[in-house]
Each structure stands twice: as C-alpha cells, then as structure tokens.
Amino acid sequence: MSQSRRDFIKFAVVGSVAAGCPVDATLIAAPDSKAGAGPQVHGEHFEVCHQVRDGHQFERPDVTQKADVVIIGGGVAGLSAAYFLRGKEWLLLEKEDHFGGNAFQEEYDGQPFATGSAYAYRGDEGDHLAKEIGLTLLPVDNPDPTIINKTFVPDTWKAGLDQLPYPKEVRESFRKFRDEMMKIKVREKMAELDTQPLTNFTSGYAPEITQWWDGYGPSNWGATTADTSAFVGISSMQDLASGGDAKRVILPGGLGCITHKLVEVLQPKYKERMLGDATVVAVVQDKDAVRVTYLREGKLITVSAKAVLMCTPKHITSRIVLGLPPDQKTAMRHIRYAPYPVVNLIFDQPVYNRGYDNWCPGNSFTDFIVADWTVRNTPGYKQKNNILSFYTPLREEQRSTLLDEEDCKSLAARVLADFQKLMPEFNVNPVEVRIYRRGHPMFMAVPGHYTKTRIAAAHPMDRIFFGNADSGGPESLTSEAIRLSKVGTEWADLVLAGKPGAKDLAEKALQAVAD
Ligand SMILES: Cc1cc2nc3c(=O)[nH]c(=O)nc-3n(C[C@H](O)[C@H](O)[C@H](O)COP(=O)(O)OP(=O)(O)OC[C@H]3O[C@@H](n4cnc5c(N)ncnc54)[C@H](O)[C@@H]3O)c2cc1C
C-alpha cells in the first residue's frame, strides 16, 4: 500500500504488549471515528510488570483490607469465578482499566466485534454460562471455508477437498492425510501422541497440507505444525472432518460478549469489589491466610484473604506468587505463549459476507471472521458496517516487533494489502483499522503441554488455587477457563469451611480430559 493511501485510513493501535502490564487508559481512548486523519497511535505502559519480571521487590505494606476470597485477574476465568462466588465475600483485582482479558469486545458505531477469543461450542461451559446470564449464542453456519488462489472453497475438510485449487495429486494427498488421521485412536493414544510434533504425521504428504496447518494451528493454539502436539493436531483434524465445527456458537463480539455481560450482571451489586487498574505484585501464603499486595493509583495495598484464586496466566503467576515449590515454578515458566495481535478492518459497505472463519494460507493473517455473522439473518437486522477480524499470530521471536507502533501499523497494512489481493472484489478501503496487540495471550499447545507441563504447573497450594485457561486444554479455551473457575469456587468453599478434600478436588479437575 502506498504511504499516501495508508495515511488516509485511520489506524488505531491498542492493547497490552507484555501481558501482565497495565495499559494507560488515556492512551487507549476510542479514536474519533471517520475523522479521516492520519494514523492514530495508541500505546501502553508496562513499568510495573516489567519491574516484577526483572526481580524488583515491591514493598509489602501491612494488611489494611480483608476478604474471604481474592480473585486475581479479570478475564473470563476471574469474572466467572466472581459470578460463581456470588454471596461470598470476594475481591476481584484486574490490572487493566477494563475486564475481559483475551475475551474482550470492542465496538464501532454501536457494533460489537472481537479483539481476541472468537467462539464457543454448543453445550460447553461457555455456552452454559452465557445462557445462565441471559445470552443465547447462535449457531455458526459455513464455519471453515478456505480462500486460496482466488477460489472460495466451502467446507474445507469434507466436500471442499475436491474443490481445492491445487493439482490433482495435491488434492489426493489432502484426502489421504485426512483419511489416515481419522483412523488414529487419539484418546487411547493421548499420552504417546502428546510427546510428538504434528510434523511426524504431516511429513510425506504434500507441503500444502503443512501450510494449511501452519495457519490453523497458530490461530487456534499458537503453534505451527512443527511446534504442535500431535494429540492436539490430529484431534482437531478429526473434529473438522467429522463436522465438529458445526457445533460452534457465538454472537457479535466473540466470547467478549460473555465477559461484557458478566460485567453488566455483576457490577450493579458488586462494583466496589471489582477493582480495575489494580496490579497484583505479590501473593504470599501464610499458615492461616494469604497476603495479596497490589498497586492502585500509585499506592501499594495489602489485603488478607482466606483463599486466593489465581486467574492470571502462569508466566505472570510464577512471578508474583512467592514460595512456589521449585519444580512447579519451573513448569510454569516452561509454558510458551504466542504473541498475538488481532487486526479489525471496518468497512462502511458490504465487502465480504460469505463464510464465518475464512482460512487463507500463505498470507500475513491466518484467517478472518465476519463479526456479525450469526445475527446477519435475524429478522430486522441490518449490517451498518462490515467488520472483519483478522487473526495474525506471530512467532515467539517476533514478539518484540509489537513494541514498535510503526511495526504494528505495517502489519495491519500488510493484512489489508493481502486481503485486497485475495479476490478482485475485495479491493476496497476500510474506514478504520484497529489493531489490538497482545504479547503473550495464548499458551502454545506444544508437545507435552497438555499431559505434563500444565499439570505440574497447576497443583494447588493450601490456600492458593491456580486457574486460568492455561491450567486446562488441550488448547487455550474459554470453556476450560470457566470449568476450572467453577472447580476453584468449590475448592474455595472447602478451604473456607476448613473441610478436607480441597486438594483432591483440584487435582482431579486437572486430570479430567476435556471432551
Ligand atoms: C486471538 C485469540 C483468539 C482466541 N479464540 C478463542 C476461541 O475462539 N475460543 C476459545 O474458547 N478461546 C479462544 N481463545 C483463548 C481464550 O481467549 C482464552 O482461553 C480465555 O479468554 C482466557 O481467559 P482467562 O481468564 O483464563 O485468561 P486471560 O484472558 O489471560 O485473563 C487474565 C487476566 O489477568 C489480568 N492480569 C494479568 N496480570 C495481572 C496482575 N499482575 N494483576 C491483576 N490482573 C492481572 C489480565 O489483564 C487479564 O485480564 C483465543 C485467544 C486469543 C488470544
């Protein structure tokens, strides 16, 4: 894209680069829509968490507050824990000025769209919770088309295999790969498959297959084919080929619609217990209580809790919980996270409304989603703007590029240029481009993560429970974050009542294999 054309489109860069770091609210103020000015640059500051990362010892003042349960982290794990703990005395501490974490929705001209987490599955914990708080997630039709060589292929891994615009032998290779993978008994062989990379199974097939999974893997679980656990990759292949993707459900805003609604439900009654801009710097377990020190409005405050639910990712947890057993701390640090910006292109005219999650191998983005896909046919609904969310997971070694706003804008410009080249009719300029950057939002489903590392990382302490999506799996799932928060609240009940069995309950939940 030429510089002058790029300057004409409004760019907004938002979000936390180093997860665990507070964002300056004044820097992420919503841009003035349709202003047509040059690129707007927004940024963040992360002094506090980088200080924690670099070993700075914050002062830990004496206890001045008390709560039965302190919940640390206000993503979907922390918010759902607060919801399940209604009626108890809890305090929720979140470092950002908003709740939602990686399931956070933004809006443009009243239209919600996702900045991260996209969809749930009918009947999973996310779907159940949504229903309980008054949201009906709608089914996703046409879930996984592929757009390649200017060809739209619906239903990629079923009837679509015959339509892939590749030479006949490549299409045959796709078919053979799928059929061979379908024969593997993944549940029976889980432990063995989870020690191996997916490349052990893709090698020998057409390279286009690896290219396809090099998009699907990073987008869904942060890892390329070479870094993906074969258990995760083959399970997903089987799910796609057997129509599991037909069970997907969502509303505009992605899974941010659930966190948005949870805040709406909780805040009227519990506003004073839900603290944003509150960055936890130390969690210390004593015999009868846990001291949690957090920084808010420049002041360090210590609250004493009978039980703590850690709903932060482990790379942060490992740095703020003091006194972790060394092996557990090592396991937490062993978890790898993908840097993962999301680019939203906002068009003021219909450009693309043909499929929900569109896979585009070989581009600067892996896939893109139509924000209002599941409501488009609702009687009376009229699409005001066509908002497309582009997933652009990066390699770990590219993380530092997110620190540079010019690099973020260049990425967004590449996304736009690649999109415009996909099909002739896509050559339209958006009215606005939003870039939501995150440094470590998604754990990578690498070999060994599911069956070994996460379990070693998440053993509960006497009064500290380790939740968050990265305690579950096989990939980073909102449903797992919610499932574990439910367990965490039962665990807290036992701890508060001084009853036995809390540890066993937590260990059992870690061992439970997700459906
Ligand atoms: C781009 C993308 C797409 C995804 N798509 C899907 C999908 O389609 N379906 C699906 O099920 N899952 C998806 N996921 C995964 C999903 O987002 C996560 O599984 C889920 O949102 C994690 O929620 P969580 O509460 O466990 O953690 P997080 O969302 O990471 O929340 C942790 C919270 O802790 C806060 N925090 C961190 N440090 C501190 C501190 N020191 N003090 C206080 N607060 C702190 C953070 O600010 C954050 O709000 C996706 C993820 C990404 C990044």
XYZ file of C-alpha atoms and ligand atoms in Angstrom:
568
model
C 0.000 0.000 0.000
C 1.368 3.445 -0.854
C 2.173 5.770 2.028
C -0.451 8.323 0.965
C -3.201 5.683 0.771
C -2.139 4.315 4.128
C -2.202 7.783 5.667
C -5.769 8.248 4.554
C -7.024 5.269 6.552
C -7.324 5.675 10.288
C -5.135 3.278 12.237
C -5.533 2.677 15.948
C -3.065 0.529 17.878
C -4.413 -0.684 21.199
C -3.501 -3.222 23.806
C -1.041 -4.641 26.165
C 2.169 -5.925 24.645
C 3.608 -7.528 27.705
C 0.631 -9.349 29.185
C 0.625 -8.615 32.835
C 1.278 -4.979 32.232
C -1.190 -2.172 32.785
C -2.358 -0.073 29.890
C -2.641 3.667 30.292
C -6.336 4.400 29.810
C -5.656 7.810 28.353
C -3.705 6.168 25.587
C -6.461 3.812 24.505
C -9.285 6.302 24.323
C -11.588 5.408 21.444
C -10.460 7.138 18.288
C -12.676 9.760 16.758
C -14.440 7.647 14.167
C -14.466 8.584 10.488
C -12.196 11.567 11.094
C -10.075 10.638 8.086
C -6.919 11.974 9.725
C -3.521 10.297 9.662
C -2.799 7.172 11.640
C -3.584 7.459 15.324
C -1.062 5.766 17.513
C -2.062 4.366 20.856
C 0.251 2.608 23.216
C 0.632 1.238 26.649
C 2.959 1.285 29.600
C 4.114 -1.778 31.441
C 6.551 -0.479 34.008
C 5.039 -2.329 36.950
C 5.030 -5.793 35.443
C 8.392 -5.398 33.836
C 9.704 -4.430 37.236
C 8.183 -7.609 38.678
C 9.631 -9.604 35.780
C 13.043 -8.093 36.376
C 13.010 -9.092 40.029
C 12.150 -5.745 41.634
C 10.976 -6.321 45.216
C 7.963 -4.138 45.906
C 7.344 -3.054 49.451
C 4.615 -5.167 51.070
C 2.738 -2.918 53.478
C 0.777 -4.239 56.463
C -2.679 -5.660 55.872
C -5.391 -2.983 55.722
C -8.175 -4.967 53.983
C -9.756 -8.379 54.365
C -11.747 -10.650 52.058
C -12.737 -14.297 52.137
C -11.553 -14.890 48.590
C -9.314 -12.703 46.431
C -9.592 -13.379 42.695
C -6.571 -12.195 40.717
C -7.136 -11.439 37.023
C -10.403 -10.232 35.488
C -10.502 -12.229 32.248
C -13.239 -14.783 31.699
C -11.692 -17.035 34.395
C -11.734 -14.306 37.065
C -15.122 -12.894 36.100
C -16.787 -16.297 36.036
C -15.217 -17.133 39.425
C -16.708 -13.904 40.808
C -20.047 -14.888 39.314
C -19.945 -18.390 40.827
C -18.922 -16.897 44.197
C -21.924 -14.569 44.445
C -22.943 -14.499 48.076
C -19.373 -14.869 49.352
C -17.046 -12.024 50.287
C -14.732 -11.763 47.316
C -12.499 -9.089 45.839
C -11.528 -9.124 42.145
C -8.271 -7.414 41.136
C -7.577 -6.660 37.460
C -4.570 -4.773 36.156
C -6.290 -3.188 33.145
C -8.920 -0.448 33.315
C -11.426 -2.904 31.828
C -12.355 -6.543 32.418
C -12.381 -9.330 29.829
C -8.707 -10.215 29.254
C -8.390 -12.103 25.986
C -12.136 -12.352 25.616
C -12.770 -8.627 25.297
C -15.154 -6.988 22.871
C -14.825 -3.563 21.349
C -17.425 -1.569 19.449
C -17.514 0.586 16.374
C -20.523 2.803 15.849
C -22.528 0.593 18.231
C -21.460 -2.655 16.544
C -19.560 -5.128 18.749
C -16.558 -7.041 17.439
C -13.941 -9.352 18.936
C -10.373 -8.381 19.810
C -9.489 -11.976 20.738
C -11.475 -15.044 21.661
C -13.986 -15.906 18.924
C -16.447 -18.737 19.543
C -17.698 -21.449 21.913
C -19.237 -24.873 21.234
C -22.879 -25.754 21.796
C -23.171 -27.301 25.263
C -19.705 -26.297 26.542
C -19.120 -24.325 29.743
C -19.083 -21.026 27.836
C -22.396 -21.769 26.179
C -23.933 -22.817 29.536
C -22.706 -19.736 31.342
C -23.895 -17.494 28.510
C -27.375 -18.992 28.795
C -27.384 -18.603 32.564
C -26.679 -14.866 32.302
C -29.241 -14.302 29.559
C -27.323 -14.648 26.281
C -28.310 -17.069 23.533
C -25.243 -17.894 21.466
C -26.281 -18.561 17.875
C -25.017 -21.352 15.600
C -22.251 -20.703 13.089
C -23.120 -21.965 9.633
C -20.432 -22.298 6.971
C -17.767 -22.323 9.706
C -14.466 -23.070 7.958
C -14.110 -22.183 4.264
C -10.701 -21.706 2.671
C -9.870 -18.888 0.249
C -6.871 -19.695 -1.881
C -5.738 -18.897 -5.432
C -8.754 -16.567 -5.770
C -11.055 -19.516 -5.106
C -13.603 -19.822 -2.307
C -13.785 -23.408 -1.027
C -16.582 -24.082 1.455
C -16.336 -26.904 3.942
C -12.583 -27.369 3.506
C -12.045 -30.831 5.013
C -15.205 -32.533 3.789
C -16.787 -31.910 0.344
C -14.372 -28.977 -0.148
C -11.380 -31.277 -0.614
C -12.450 -31.890 -4.231
C -12.599 -28.160 -4.912
C -9.196 -27.093 -3.562
C -7.486 -25.246 -6.434
C -4.396 -27.452 -6.371
C -3.121 -30.084 -8.811
C -4.940 -33.425 -8.587
C -2.090 -35.153 -6.716
C -2.130 -32.450 -4.013
C -5.885 -32.865 -3.545
C -5.328 -36.623 -3.320
C -2.677 -36.036 -0.674
C -5.132 -33.910 1.375
C -7.681 -36.705 1.160
C -5.178 -39.412 2.123
C -3.923 -37.350 5.066
C -7.442 -36.809 6.335
C -8.393 -40.476 5.960
C -5.228 -41.710 7.674
C -5.663 -39.279 10.568
C -9.262 -40.395 11.033
C -8.063 -43.945 11.758
C -5.952 -42.938 14.769
C -7.499 -43.617 18.189
C -6.487 -40.313 19.717
C -7.962 -40.825 23.178
C -6.320 -44.205 23.635
C -3.003 -42.885 22.413
C -3.179 -39.465 24.047
C -0.018 -39.746 26.156
C 2.062 -41.084 23.262
C 0.726 -38.571 20.712
C 1.245 -35.671 23.092
C 5.003 -36.327 23.149
C 5.326 -35.851 19.381
C 5.144 -32.913 16.984
C 2.417 -32.906 14.339
C 5.138 -32.853 11.657
C 5.749 -36.544 12.442
C 2.364 -37.109 10.807
C 2.336 -34.462 8.053
C 5.743 -35.349 6.629
C 5.417 -37.428 3.494
C 2.291 -35.554 2.405
C 2.041 -32.533 0.082
C 3.644 -29.402 1.616
C 0.332 -27.559 1.087
C -1.044 -29.606 3.988
C 1.614 -28.320 6.350
C 0.939 -24.826 5.002
C -2.764 -25.193 5.864
C -1.978 -26.374 9.409
C 0.645 -23.625 9.749
C -2.330 -21.262 9.634
C -4.917 -23.258 11.548
C -2.511 -24.189 14.374
C -1.118 -20.732 15.218
C -4.596 -19.220 15.013
C -6.217 -21.802 17.292
C -3.425 -22.857 19.625
C -0.473 -20.557 18.934
C 1.813 -23.190 17.358
C 2.942 -24.088 13.843
C 2.858 -27.698 12.658
C 6.423 -28.251 13.883
C 5.565 -26.946 17.369
C 2.119 -28.555 17.696
C 1.419 -31.607 19.843
C 0.259 -34.407 17.522
C -2.545 -35.117 20.013
C -3.900 -31.592 19.536
C -3.429 -31.505 15.759
C -4.910 -34.923 14.997
C -7.841 -34.378 17.403
C -8.612 -31.168 15.526
C -8.359 -32.877 12.144
C -10.859 -35.466 13.331
C -13.144 -32.782 14.720
C -13.146 -30.843 11.426
C -13.631 -33.914 9.238
C -16.459 -35.259 11.369
C -18.363 -31.970 11.422
C -17.465 -30.874 14.978
C -17.144 -27.319 13.687
C -20.919 -27.335 13.081
C -21.314 -27.125 16.877
C -19.755 -23.659 17.039
C -21.871 -20.877 18.517
C -21.326 -17.163 19.075
C -22.691 -13.612 18.988
C -21.026 -10.428 17.694
C -18.141 -9.500 19.999
C -16.842 -13.066 20.017
C -16.540 -14.507 23.504
C -16.137 -10.925 24.663
C -19.929 -10.951 24.624
C -19.829 -13.213 27.701
C -17.339 -11.116 29.685
C -19.208 -7.949 28.696
C -22.448 -9.439 30.010
C -20.791 -10.798 33.169
C -19.632 -7.272 33.982
C -23.165 -5.976 33.354
C -24.594 -8.635 35.666
C -22.022 -8.248 38.462
C -21.291 -4.544 38.578
C -24.608 -3.168 39.867
C -24.290 -5.256 43.027
C -20.541 -5.724 43.425
C -18.979 -2.608 41.885
C -16.840 -1.841 44.938
C -15.425 -5.383 44.900
C -14.360 -5.260 41.238
C -11.198 -3.200 41.026
C -9.666 -2.293 37.677
C -6.232 -0.655 37.399
C -5.174 -2.896 40.290
C -1.946 -4.742 39.506
C -1.014 -7.513 41.915
C 2.715 -7.550 42.674
C 2.968 -10.186 45.421
C 0.969 -13.128 46.789
C 2.300 -14.678 49.984
C 0.727 -17.692 51.651
C 0.968 -17.759 55.460
C -0.436 -20.513 57.684
C -3.961 -19.149 58.099
C -4.256 -16.590 55.326
C -2.766 -15.248 52.103
C -1.423 -11.702 51.796
C -2.036 -10.119 48.406
C -0.272 -6.833 47.642
C -1.485 -4.729 44.728
C -0.685 -1.358 43.228
C -3.552 1.021 42.552
C -3.436 4.745 41.887
C 0.243 4.752 42.807
C -0.373 3.169 46.222
C 0.585 -0.315 47.434
C -2.177 -2.014 49.426
C -2.172 -5.418 51.129
C -5.342 -7.447 51.532
C -5.563 -10.603 53.598
C -7.619 -13.481 52.153
C -8.583 -16.901 53.438
C -8.249 -18.249 49.890
C -6.914 -16.924 46.581
C -7.896 -17.863 43.033
C -5.068 -17.077 40.630
C -6.742 -16.392 37.266
C -3.637 -14.928 35.622
C -1.503 -16.765 33.054
C 1.360 -18.752 34.558
C 4.164 -16.599 33.182
C 2.778 -13.873 35.435
C 1.626 -16.144 38.272
C 5.120 -17.611 38.574
C 6.496 -14.133 39.178
C 4.017 -12.856 41.735
C 3.308 -15.919 43.901
C 6.152 -16.235 46.379
C 7.224 -19.557 47.854
C 6.197 -21.789 44.948
C 7.784 -25.257 45.018
C 10.790 -25.034 42.635
C 9.518 -27.755 40.265
C 6.149 -26.060 39.978
C 7.741 -22.692 39.256
C 9.921 -24.328 36.584
C 6.839 -25.920 34.991
C 5.030 -22.556 34.964
C 8.000 -20.911 33.245
C 8.161 -23.775 30.765
C 4.776 -22.839 29.263
C 5.243 -20.990 25.974
C 2.986 -18.161 24.795
C 2.399 -16.825 21.284
C 2.436 -13.075 20.600
C -0.933 -12.486 19.008
C -2.295 -9.237 17.581
C -5.757 -9.048 16.031
C -6.458 -6.570 13.229
C -10.007 -5.361 12.625
C -10.837 -3.843 9.248
C -14.002 -1.757 9.347
C -15.758 -1.148 6.024
C -18.745 1.160 5.629
C -20.105 -1.038 2.832
C -20.566 -4.799 2.402
C -17.290 -6.335 1.201
C -17.375 -9.888 2.497
C -20.266 -11.871 3.969
C -19.746 -15.348 2.523
C -18.357 -17.539 5.315
C -17.626 -17.241 9.051
C -13.998 -18.237 9.733
C -12.115 -17.973 6.472
C -8.741 -19.712 6.157
C -6.252 -18.020 3.841
C -2.963 -19.961 3.719
C 0.160 -18.050 2.771
C -0.874 -14.549 3.892
C 0.089 -12.160 6.692
C -3.036 -13.319 8.515
C -4.154 -16.893 9.108
C -7.920 -16.412 8.955
C -10.574 -13.770 9.282
C -14.027 -13.679 10.813
C -17.161 -11.753 9.928
C -18.109 -10.049 13.209
C -21.897 -10.172 12.899
C -22.088 -13.498 11.030
C -24.535 -15.298 13.329
C -27.014 -12.411 13.534
C -26.954 -11.443 9.865
C -30.205 -13.256 9.069
C -32.088 -12.154 12.174
C -35.341 -10.505 11.078
C -34.959 -6.732 11.120
C -31.144 -6.816 11.377
C -29.287 -4.507 9.020
C -25.490 -4.542 8.801
C -24.296 -0.961 9.324
C -20.621 -1.676 8.836
C -18.896 -4.795 7.567
C -16.361 -5.542 10.328
C -13.794 -8.254 9.634
C -11.447 -9.556 12.352
C -8.089 -10.807 11.071
C -6.037 -13.190 13.202
C -2.310 -12.557 12.981
C -0.496 -14.839 15.451
C 3.261 -14.245 15.368
C 6.266 -16.417 16.122
C 7.794 -16.032 19.589
C 10.895 -14.393 18.099
C 8.670 -11.696 16.559
C 7.241 -10.634 19.945
C 9.436 -7.547 20.199
C 8.051 -6.188 16.915
C 4.826 -5.481 18.828
C 6.653 -2.934 20.947
C 7.046 -0.698 17.908
C 3.879 1.064 16.833
C 5.201 1.544 13.295
C 5.732 -2.238 13.068
C 2.132 -2.762 14.249
C 0.829 -0.397 11.593
C 2.965 -2.102 8.964
C 1.474 -5.444 9.969
C -2.036 -4.012 9.643
C -1.129 -2.530 6.267
C 0.135 -5.949 5.102
C -3.107 -7.525 6.310
C -5.117 -5.014 4.310
C -2.957 -5.415 1.206
C -3.138 -9.239 1.394
C -6.901 -9.151 1.907
C -7.388 -6.833 -1.045
C -5.489 -9.269 -3.254
C -7.472 -12.362 -2.203
C -10.395 -11.713 -4.544
C -10.855 -8.885 -7.095
C -13.974 -7.610 -5.314
C -12.055 -7.102 -2.038
C -10.153 -4.107 -3.365
C -11.997 -1.643 -1.129
C -10.569 0.674 1.521
C -11.789 0.374 5.113
C -12.903 3.437 7.040
C -10.860 2.375 10.003
C -8.261 -0.182 11.046
C -7.986 -1.259 14.692
C -5.007 -3.223 15.896
C -5.284 -4.959 19.263
C -1.871 -6.171 20.254
C -1.097 -8.663 22.962
C 2.318 -10.007 23.845
C 1.579 -13.368 25.483
C -2.158 -14.072 25.320
C -2.300 -17.688 24.201
C -0.348 -20.655 25.506
C 1.143 -22.771 22.752
C -0.161 -26.352 22.541
C 3.335 -27.789 22.183
C 4.184 -31.462 22.783
C 3.928 -32.307 26.469
C 1.947 -29.247 27.497
C -1.396 -30.970 27.950
C -0.396 -34.225 29.595
C 2.595 -32.986 31.630
C 3.558 -29.319 31.910
C 0.222 -27.739 32.758
C -0.496 -30.358 35.428
C 2.905 -29.836 37.040
C 2.274 -26.068 36.873
C -1.182 -26.019 38.429
C -1.081 -28.095 41.653
C -2.964 -26.067 44.273
C -1.201 -24.753 47.359
C -3.026 -24.945 50.708
C -4.794 -21.634 50.152
C -3.970 -20.754 46.531
C -5.773 -22.253 43.519
C -4.238 -21.964 40.050
C -6.923 -21.393 37.435
C -6.808 -19.613 34.019
C -7.201 -21.219 30.588
C -3.570 -22.350 30.741
C -4.437 -24.795 33.542
C -6.719 -26.549 31.048
C -6.537 -27.641 27.468
C -5.752 -29.258 25.161
C -5.649 -25.755 23.655
C -6.461 -22.343 25.116
C -10.221 -22.445 25.585
C -12.657 -20.137 27.284
C -14.718 -23.184 28.285
C -11.719 -24.567 30.161
C -11.107 -21.252 31.919
C -14.733 -21.323 33.110
C -14.679 -25.029 34.042
C -11.640 -24.522 36.233
C -13.122 -21.411 37.847
C -16.162 -23.458 38.792
C -13.836 -26.018 40.381
C -11.910 -23.172 42.025
C -15.036 -21.882 43.713
C -15.888 -25.379 45.048
C -12.282 -25.658 46.223
C -12.633 -22.256 47.976
C -15.835 -23.418 49.689
C -13.950 -26.350 51.217
C -10.987 -24.204 52.245
C -13.246 -21.562 53.839
C -15.201 -24.239 55.700
C -11.957 -25.918 56.852
C -13.189 -29.169 55.315
C -10.866 -31.795 53.815
C -10.756 -32.716 50.132
C -9.904 -29.373 48.520
C -6.581 -30.548 47.115
C -8.040 -33.797 45.736
C -10.860 -31.907 44.069
C -8.399 -29.599 42.300
C -6.067 -32.419 41.263
C -8.968 -34.416 39.837
C -10.117 -31.426 37.800
C -6.631 -31.071 36.316
C -6.559 -34.721 35.294
C -10.040 -34.624 33.713
C -9.723 -34.860 29.937
C -11.775 -32.262 28.055
C -14.451 -33.577 25.637
C -6.681 -14.096 19.375
C -7.292 -15.135 20.261
C -8.364 -15.894 19.815
C -8.952 -16.849 20.637
N -10.037 -17.554 20.197
C -10.672 -18.396 21.042
C -11.880 -19.028 20.658
O -12.366 -18.834 19.544
N -12.499 -19.848 21.541
C -11.984 -20.079 22.792
O -12.593 -20.816 23.577
N -10.836 -19.490 23.182
C -10.170 -18.656 22.346
N -9.027 -18.027 22.744
C -8.494 -18.337 24.049
C -9.260 -17.531 25.102
O -9.118 -16.173 24.832
C -8.735 -17.760 26.404
O -8.765 -19.131 26.634
C -9.529 -17.065 27.518
O -10.031 -15.805 27.151
C -8.573 -16.935 28.676
O -9.223 -16.367 29.751
P -8.519 -16.305 31.154
O -9.384 -15.521 32.055
O -8.105 -17.661 31.570
O -7.147 -15.504 30.914
P -6.889 -14.032 30.372
O -7.873 -13.645 29.378
O -5.426 -14.014 30.033
O -7.140 -13.123 31.644
C -6.139 -12.865 32.602
C -6.422 -11.507 33.205
O -5.473 -11.280 34.245
C -5.087 -9.918 34.190
N -3.787 -9.793 34.896
C -2.575 -10.201 34.439
N -1.633 -9.905 35.346
C -2.249 -9.329 36.400
C -1.789 -8.816 37.648
N -0.492 -8.855 37.990
N -2.715 -8.280 38.486
C -4.035 -8.233 38.159
N -4.504 -8.701 36.976
C -3.623 -9.256 36.117
C -5.017 -9.637 32.697
O -5.057 -8.264 32.418
C -6.249 -10.371 32.196
O -7.391 -9.557 32.199
C -8.421 -17.068 21.935
C -7.327 -16.311 22.380
C -6.766 -15.346 21.560
C -5.618 -14.539 22.063
